[in-house]
Amino acid sequence: MSLIDTMNMCSSSMNVEEKKIEIHTNNIANSESIEYKNGKFNPYTAKVAILEIYKNKNGIETTRIKEIVDTKDPYKKIYNPNHPLSDSKGYLKLSNVNYLNETINYLNASKRYQANLEIIQTMKYMILKTIAMCK
């Protein structure tokens, strides 16, 4: 595996982690939002990224985001009969975003992004040192 292949793998991984950070941030930011979809008001549904492994043009396996889908987690319900969006029994559906999981996943994605960036910076340093030694 060449240095360029390694840098491409790190770059690809950074793109995936950047998108995952964006998804987790959007989940937290929209957790109290209401969507109007199919003629009904619904709470925001958390999103997750589905990853896939693929081979790039050099035959190196790396990851990419296949699709972004809604989670299957159930919505939270609270009893609030005075809310205009409550159902006939007085229950209000709330988003299925789990703050703790989203925060942990955000931090993990951020750490993986930083690790890949550190690899690229180390490789850049090694290349520059090698060039300096050849002068």
Coordinates of N, CA, C and O in Angstrom, one line a residue:
M1 N 0.8 -1.2 0.0 CA 0.0 0.0 0.0 C 0.9 1.2 0.0 O 1.8 1.4 0.8
S2 N 0.6 2.1 -0.9 CA 1.5 3.3 -1.0 C 1.0 4.4 0.0 O -0.1 4.3 0.6
L3 N 1.8 5.5 0.1 CA 1.4 6.6 0.9 C 0.1 7.2 0.4 O -0.7 7.7 1.2
I4 N 0.0 7.3 -0.9 CA -1.2 8.0 -1.5 C -2.4 7.2 -1.2 O -3.5 7.7 -0.9
D5 N -2.3 5.8 -1.2 CA -3.5 5.0 -0.9 C -3.9 5.2 0.6 O -5.1 5.3 0.9
T6 N -2.9 5.3 1.4 CA -3.2 5.5 2.9 C -3.9 6.9 3.1 O -4.8 7.0 3.8
M7 N -3.3 7.9 2.4 CA -3.9 9.2 2.5 C -5.4 9.2 1.9 O -6.3 9.9 2.5
N8 N -5.6 8.5 0.8 CA -6.9 8.4 0.3 C -7.9 7.7 1.2 O -9.1 8.1 1.4
M9 N -7.4 6.6 1.9 CA -8.2 6.0 2.9 C -8.6 6.9 4.0 O -9.8 6.9 4.5
C10 N -7.6 7.6 4.5 CA -7.9 8.6 5.6 C -8.9 9.7 5.2 O -9.8 10.0 5.9
S11 N -8.7 10.1 3.9 CA -9.6 11.2 3.4 C -11.0 10.7 3.3 O -11.9 11.3 3.7
S12 N -11.1 9.4 2.8 CA -12.5 8.8 2.7 C -13.1 8.7 4.1 O -14.3 9.0 4.3
S13 N -12.3 8.2 5.0 CA -12.8 8.0 6.4 C -13.2 9.4 7.0 O -14.2 9.5 7.7
M14 N -12.4 10.4 6.7 CA -12.8 11.7 7.2 C -14.1 12.2 6.7 O -14.9 12.9 7.4
N15 N -14.3 12.0 5.4 CA -15.6 12.4 4.8 C -16.8 11.7 5.4 O -17.8 12.3 5.7
V16 N -16.6 10.4 5.7 CA -17.7 9.6 6.4 C -17.9 10.2 7.8 O -19.1 10.5 8.2
E17 N -16.8 10.4 8.6 CA -17.0 10.9 9.9 C -17.6 12.4 9.9 O -18.4 12.7 10.8
E18 N -17.2 13.2 8.9 CA -17.8 14.5 8.8 C -19.3 14.4 8.6 O -20.1 15.2 9.3
K19 N -19.7 13.5 7.8 CA -21.2 13.4 7.5 C -21.9 12.9 8.7 O -23.0 13.3 9.0
K20 N -21.3 11.9 9.5 CA -21.9 11.4 10.7 C -22.0 12.5 11.7 O -23.0 12.6 12.4
I21 N -21.0 13.4 11.8 CA -21.1 14.5 12.8 C -22.2 15.4 12.4 O -23.0 15.8 13.3
E22 N -22.4 15.6 11.1 CA -23.5 16.5 10.7 C -24.9 15.8 11.0 O -25.8 16.5 11.5
I23 N -25.0 14.5 10.8 CA -26.2 13.8 11.1 C -26.5 13.9 12.6 O -27.7 14.2 13.0
H24 N -25.5 13.7 13.5 CA -25.8 13.7 14.9 C -26.1 15.1 15.4 O -27.0 15.3 16.2
T25 N -25.5 16.1 14.8 CA -25.8 17.5 15.1 C -27.2 17.9 14.7 O -27.9 18.5 15.5
N26 N -27.6 17.4 13.5 CA -28.9 17.7 13.1 C -30.0 17.0 14.0 O -31.0 17.6 14.2
N27 N -29.7 15.8 14.4 CA -30.6 15.1 15.3 C -30.8 15.8 16.6 O -32.0 16.0 17.0
I28 N -29.7 16.3 17.2 CA -29.9 17.0 18.4 C -30.6 18.4 18.2 O -31.5 18.8 18.9
A29 N -30.2 19.1 17.1 CA -30.8 20.4 16.9 C -32.3 20.3 16.5 O -33.0 21.2 16.9
N30 N -32.7 19.3 15.9 CA -34.1 19.1 15.5 C -35.0 18.3 16.4 O -36.1 17.9 16.1
S31 N -34.4 17.9 17.5 CA -35.1 16.9 18.4 C -36.4 17.4 18.9 O -37.3 16.6 19.3
E32 N -36.6 18.7 19.0 CA -37.9 19.2 19.5 C -38.7 19.8 18.3 O -39.7 20.6 18.6
S33 N -38.4 19.5 17.1 CA -39.1 20.0 15.9 C -40.3 19.2 15.6 O -40.4 18.0 15.9
I34 N -41.2 19.8 14.9 CA -42.4 19.1 14.4 C -42.4 19.1 12.9 O -42.1 20.2 12.3
E35 N -42.6 18.0 12.2 CA -42.6 17.9 10.8 C -44.0 17.8 10.3 O -44.8 17.1 10.9
Y36 N -44.3 18.4 9.2 CA -45.6 18.2 8.5 C -45.4 17.4 7.3 O -44.7 17.8 6.3
K37 N -45.8 16.1 7.4 CA -45.5 15.1 6.4 C -46.8 14.3 6.1 O -47.4 13.8 7.1
N38 N -47.2 14.1 4.9 CA -48.3 13.3 4.5 C -49.6 13.8 5.1 O -50.5 13.0 5.6
G39 N -49.8 15.1 5.3 CA -51.0 15.7 5.8 C -51.1 15.6 7.3 O -52.2 15.9 7.9
K40 N -50.0 15.2 8.0 CA -50.1 15.1 9.5 C -48.8 15.7 10.1 O -47.8 15.8 9.5
F41 N -49.0 16.2 11.3 CA -47.9 16.7 12.1 C -47.2 15.5 12.8 O -47.9 14.8 13.5
N42 N -45.9 15.4 12.7 CA -45.2 14.3 13.3 C -43.9 14.9 14.0 O -43.4 15.8 13.5
P43 N -43.5 14.3 15.1 CA -42.2 14.7 15.7 C -41.1 14.3 14.8 O -41.2 13.4 13.9
Y44 N -40.0 15.0 14.9 CA -38.8 14.8 14.2 C -38.3 13.3 14.4 O -38.3 12.8 15.5
T45 N -37.9 12.6 13.3 CA -37.4 11.3 13.4 C -35.9 11.3 13.3 O -35.4 11.8 12.3
A46 N -35.2 10.7 14.3 CA -33.7 10.6 14.2 C -33.3 9.9 13.0 O -33.9 9.0 12.5
K47 N -32.1 10.3 12.5 CA -31.5 9.7 11.3 C -30.2 9.0 11.7 O -29.6 9.4 12.6
V48 N -29.9 8.0 10.9 CA -28.7 7.3 11.1 C -28.1 7.0 9.7 O -28.8 6.9 8.7
A49 N -26.7 6.9 9.7 CA -26.0 6.6 8.4 C -25.8 5.1 8.3 O -25.3 4.5 9.2
I50 N -26.1 4.6 7.1 CA -25.8 3.2 6.8 C -24.5 3.2 6.0 O -24.4 3.9 4.9
L51 N -23.4 2.5 6.5 CA -22.1 2.5 5.8 C -22.0 1.3 4.9 O -22.6 0.2 5.2
E52 N -21.1 1.4 3.9 CA -20.8 0.2 3.1 C -19.3 0.2 2.8 O -18.7 1.3 2.8
I53 N -18.7 -0.9 2.6 CA -17.3 -1.1 2.3 C -17.3 -1.2 0.8 O -18.0 -2.0 0.2
Y54 N -16.4 -0.5 0.1 CA -16.2 -0.6 -1.3 C -14.7 -0.5 -1.6 O -13.9 -0.1 -0.8
K55 N -14.4 -1.0 -2.8 CA -13.0 -0.9 -3.3 C -12.9 0.3 -4.2 O -13.7 0.5 -5.1
N56 N -11.9 1.1 -3.9 CA -11.6 2.3 -4.8 C -10.9 1.8 -6.1 O -10.7 0.6 -6.3
K57 N -10.6 2.8 -6.9 CA -10.0 2.4 -8.2 C -8.6 1.7 -8.1 O -8.2 1.1 -9.1
N58 N -8.0 1.8 -7.0 CA -6.7 1.1 -6.7 C -6.9 -0.2 -6.0 O -5.9 -0.8 -5.7
G59 N -8.1 -0.6 -5.8 CA -8.4 -1.9 -5.2 C -8.3 -1.9 -3.6 O -8.3 -2.9 -3.0
I60 N -8.2 -0.7 -3.1 CA -8.1 -0.5 -1.6 C -9.6 -0.4 -1.0 O -10.4 0.4 -1.5
E61 N -9.8 -1.3 0.0 CA -11.1 -1.2 0.6 C -11.2 0.0 1.6 O -10.3 0.2 2.3
T62 N -12.3 0.7 1.5 CA -12.6 1.8 2.4 C -14.1 1.9 2.6 O -14.9 1.1 2.0
T63 N -14.5 2.8 3.4 CA -16.0 3.0 3.7 C -16.5 4.2 3.1 O -15.8 5.2 2.8
R64 N -17.8 4.2 2.9 CA -18.6 5.3 2.5 C -20.0 5.2 3.0 O -20.4 4.1 3.3
I65 N -20.7 6.3 2.9 CA -22.1 6.3 3.4 C -23.0 5.8 2.3 O -23.0 6.4 1.2
K66 N -23.7 4.7 2.5 CA -24.6 4.1 1.5 C -25.9 4.9 1.4 O -26.3 5.3 0.4
E67 N -26.5 5.1 2.6 CA -27.7 5.9 2.7 C -27.9 6.4 4.1 O -27.3 6.0 5.0
I68 N -28.8 7.4 4.2 CA -29.2 8.0 5.5 C -30.7 7.6 5.7 O -31.5 8.0 4.8
V69 N -31.0 6.9 6.7 CA -32.4 6.4 7.0 C -32.9 6.9 8.3 O -32.1 7.3 9.2
D70 N -34.2 6.9 8.5 CA -34.8 7.2 9.7 C -34.6 6.0 10.7 O -34.7 4.8 10.2
T71 N -34.4 6.2 12.0 CA -34.3 5.1 12.9 C -35.7 4.5 13.2 O -36.7 5.1 12.9
K72 N -35.7 3.3 13.6 CA -36.9 2.6 13.9 C -37.3 2.7 15.4 O -38.2 2.1 15.9
D73 N -36.5 3.5 16.2 CA -36.8 3.7 17.6 C -38.2 4.3 17.8 O -38.6 5.1 17.0
P74 N -38.9 3.8 18.8 CA -40.2 4.3 19.0 C -40.2 5.8 19.5 O -39.2 6.2 20.1
Y75 N -41.3 6.5 19.2 CA -41.4 7.9 19.7 C -41.7 7.9 21.1 O -42.3 7.0 21.7
K76 N -41.3 8.9 21.8 CA -41.6 9.1 23.2 C -43.0 9.7 23.3 O -43.5 10.4 22.4
K77 N -43.7 9.4 24.3 CA -45.1 9.9 24.5 C -45.2 10.5 25.9 O -44.7 9.9 26.9
I78 N -45.8 11.7 26.0 CA -46.1 12.3 27.3 C -47.6 12.6 27.3 O -48.2 12.8 26.3
Y79 N -48.1 12.6 28.5 CA -49.5 13.0 28.7 C -49.6 14.5 28.8 O -49.1 15.1 29.7
N80 N -50.2 15.1 27.8 CA -50.4 16.6 27.8 C -51.7 16.8 27.0 O -51.7 17.2 25.8
P81 N -52.9 16.7 27.6 CA -54.2 16.8 26.9 C -54.4 18.2 26.4 O -55.3 18.4 25.5
N82 N -53.7 19.2 26.9 CA -54.0 20.6 26.5 C -53.2 21.0 25.3 O -53.4 22.1 24.7
H83 N -52.3 20.2 24.8 CA -51.5 20.5 23.7 C -52.3 20.3 22.4 O -53.0 19.3 22.3
P84 N -52.2 21.2 21.4 CA -53.1 21.1 20.2 C -52.7 19.9 19.4 O -53.6 19.5 18.6
L85 N -51.5 19.3 19.5 CA -51.2 18.1 18.7 C -51.4 16.8 19.5 O -51.0 15.8 18.9
S86 N -52.0 16.9 20.6 CA -52.2 15.6 21.4 C -53.2 14.8 20.7 O -54.1 15.3 20.0
D87 N -53.1 13.5 20.9 CA -54.2 12.6 20.3 C -55.4 12.6 21.1 O -55.5 13.3 22.1
S88 N -56.4 11.8 20.7 CA -57.7 11.8 21.4 C -57.6 11.3 22.8 O -58.5 11.7 23.6
K89 N -56.5 10.6 23.2 CA -56.4 10.1 24.6 C -55.5 11.1 25.4 O -55.3 10.9 26.6
G90 N -55.1 12.2 24.8 CA -54.3 13.2 25.5 C -52.8 13.1 25.4 O -52.1 13.8 26.1
Y91 N -52.3 12.1 24.6 CA -50.9 11.9 24.6 C -50.3 12.6 23.4 O -50.8 12.6 22.3
L92 N -49.1 13.2 23.7 CA -48.3 13.9 22.7 C -47.1 13.1 22.3 O -46.3 12.7 23.2
K93 N -46.9 12.9 21.0 CA -45.7 12.1 20.5 C -44.6 13.1 20.4 O -44.7 14.2 19.9
L94 N -43.4 12.7 21.0 CA -42.2 13.5 20.9 C -41.2 12.7 20.1 O -41.3 11.5 19.8
S95 N -40.1 13.4 19.7 CA -39.1 12.9 18.9 C -38.4 11.6 19.5 O -38.4 11.5 20.7
N96 N -37.9 10.8 18.7 CA -37.2 9.6 19.2 C -35.7 9.8 19.3 O -34.9 8.8 19.4
V97 N -35.2 11.1 19.3 CA -33.8 11.4 19.5 C -33.4 11.1 20.9 O -34.0 11.6 21.8
N98 N -32.3 10.3 21.1 CA -31.8 10.0 22.4 C -30.5 10.9 22.5 O -29.5 10.7 21.9
Y99 N -30.6 11.9 23.4 CA -29.5 12.9 23.5 C -28.2 12.2 23.9 O -27.2 12.6 23.4
L100 N -28.3 11.3 24.9 CA -27.0 10.6 25.3 C -26.4 9.9 24.2 O -25.2 10.0 24.0
N101 N -27.1 9.1 23.5 CA -26.5 8.3 22.3 C -26.0 9.2 21.3 O -24.9 9.0 20.7
E102 N -26.8 10.3 21.0 CA -26.3 11.2 19.9 C -25.0 11.9 20.3 O -24.1 12.1 19.5
T103 N -24.9 12.3 21.6 CA -23.7 13.0 22.0 C -22.5 12.0 22.0 O -21.4 12.4 21.6
I104 N -22.7 10.8 22.5 CA -21.6 9.8 22.5 C -21.2 9.5 21.0 O -20.0 9.5 20.7
N105 N -22.2 9.3 20.1 CA -21.8 9.0 18.7 C -21.1 10.2 18.1 O -20.2 10.1 17.3
Y106 N -21.6 11.4 18.5 CA -20.9 12.7 17.9 C -19.4 12.7 18.4 O -18.5 13.0 17.6
L107 N -19.2 12.4 19.7 CA -17.8 12.5 20.2 C -17.0 11.4 19.6 O -15.8 11.6 19.2
N108 N -17.5 10.2 19.4 CA -16.8 9.1 18.7 C -16.4 9.5 17.3 O -15.3 9.3 16.8
A109 N -17.3 10.0 16.6 CA -17.1 10.5 15.2 C -16.0 11.6 15.1 O -15.1 11.6 14.3
S110 N -16.1 12.5 16.1 CA -15.1 13.6 16.1 C -13.7 13.0 16.4 O -12.7 13.5 15.8
K111 N -13.6 12.1 17.3 CA -12.3 11.5 17.7 C -11.7 10.7 16.5 O -10.5 10.8 16.2
R112 N -12.6 10.0 15.7 CA -12.1 9.3 14.6 C -11.7 10.2 13.5 O -10.7 10.0 12.8
Y113 N -12.4 11.3 13.3 CA -12.0 12.4 12.4 C -10.6 12.9 12.8 O -9.7 13.0 11.9
Q114 N -10.4 13.2 14.0 CA -9.1 13.7 14.5 C -8.0 12.7 14.3 O -6.9 13.1 13.9
A115 N -8.3 11.5 14.5 CA -7.2 10.4 14.4 C -6.8 10.3 12.9 O -5.6 10.2 12.6
N116 N -7.7 10.4 12.0 CA -7.4 10.3 10.6 C -6.6 11.6 10.1 O -5.7 11.5 9.4
L117 N -7.0 12.7 10.7 CA -6.3 14.0 10.4 C -4.9 13.9 10.9 O -3.9 14.3 10.2
E118 N -4.7 13.3 12.1 CA -3.3 13.1 12.6 C -2.5 12.2 11.8 O -1.3 12.5 11.6
I119 N -3.1 11.2 11.2 CA -2.3 10.3 10.3 C -1.9 11.0 9.1 O -0.7 10.9 8.7
I120 N -2.7 11.8 8.5 CA -2.4 12.6 7.3 C -1.3 13.6 7.6 O -0.3 13.7 6.9
Q121 N -1.4 14.3 8.8 CA -0.3 15.2 9.1 C 1.0 14.6 9.4 O 2.1 15.1 9.0
T122 N 1.0 13.4 10.0 CA 2.2 12.6 10.3 C 2.8 12.2 8.9 O 4.1 12.3 8.8
M123 N 2.0 11.7 8.0 CA 2.5 11.3 6.7 C 3.1 12.5 6.0 O 4.2 12.4 5.3
K124 N 2.5 13.6 6.1 CA 3.0 14.9 5.4 C 4.3 15.2 6.0 O 5.3 15.6 5.2
Y125 N 4.5 15.1 7.3 CA 5.7 15.4 8.0 C 6.8 14.5 7.5 O 7.9 14.9 7.2
M126 N 6.5 13.2 7.4 CA 7.5 12.2 7.0 C 7.9 12.5 5.5 O 9.1 12.3 5.2
I127 N 7.0 12.8 4.7 CA 7.3 13.1 3.3 C 8.3 14.3 3.2 O 9.3 14.3 2.5
L128 N 7.9 15.4 3.9 CA 8.8 16.6 3.9 C 10.2 16.3 4.5 O 11.2 16.8 4.0
K129 N 10.3 15.5 5.5 CA 11.6 15.1 6.1 C 12.4 14.3 5.1 O 13.6 14.5 4.9
T130 N 11.7 13.4 4.4 CA 12.4 12.6 3.4 C 12.9 13.5 2.2 O 14.1 13.3 1.8
I131 N 12.1 14.4 1.8 CA 12.6 15.3 0.7 C 13.7 16.2 1.2 O 14.7 16.4 0.5
A132 N 13.7 16.6 2.5 CA 14.8 17.4 3.0 C 16.1 16.6 3.1 O 17.2 17.2 2.9
M133 N 16.0 15.3 3.5 CA 17.2 14.5 3.5 C 17.8 14.3 2.2 O 19.0 14.1 2.1
C134 N 17.0 14.3 1.1 CA 17.5 14.0 -0.2 C 18.2 15.2 -0.8 O 18.8 15.1 -1.9
K135 N 18.0 16.4 -0.2 CA 18.6 17.6 -0.8 C 20.1 17.6 -0.6 O 20.6 17.2 0.4

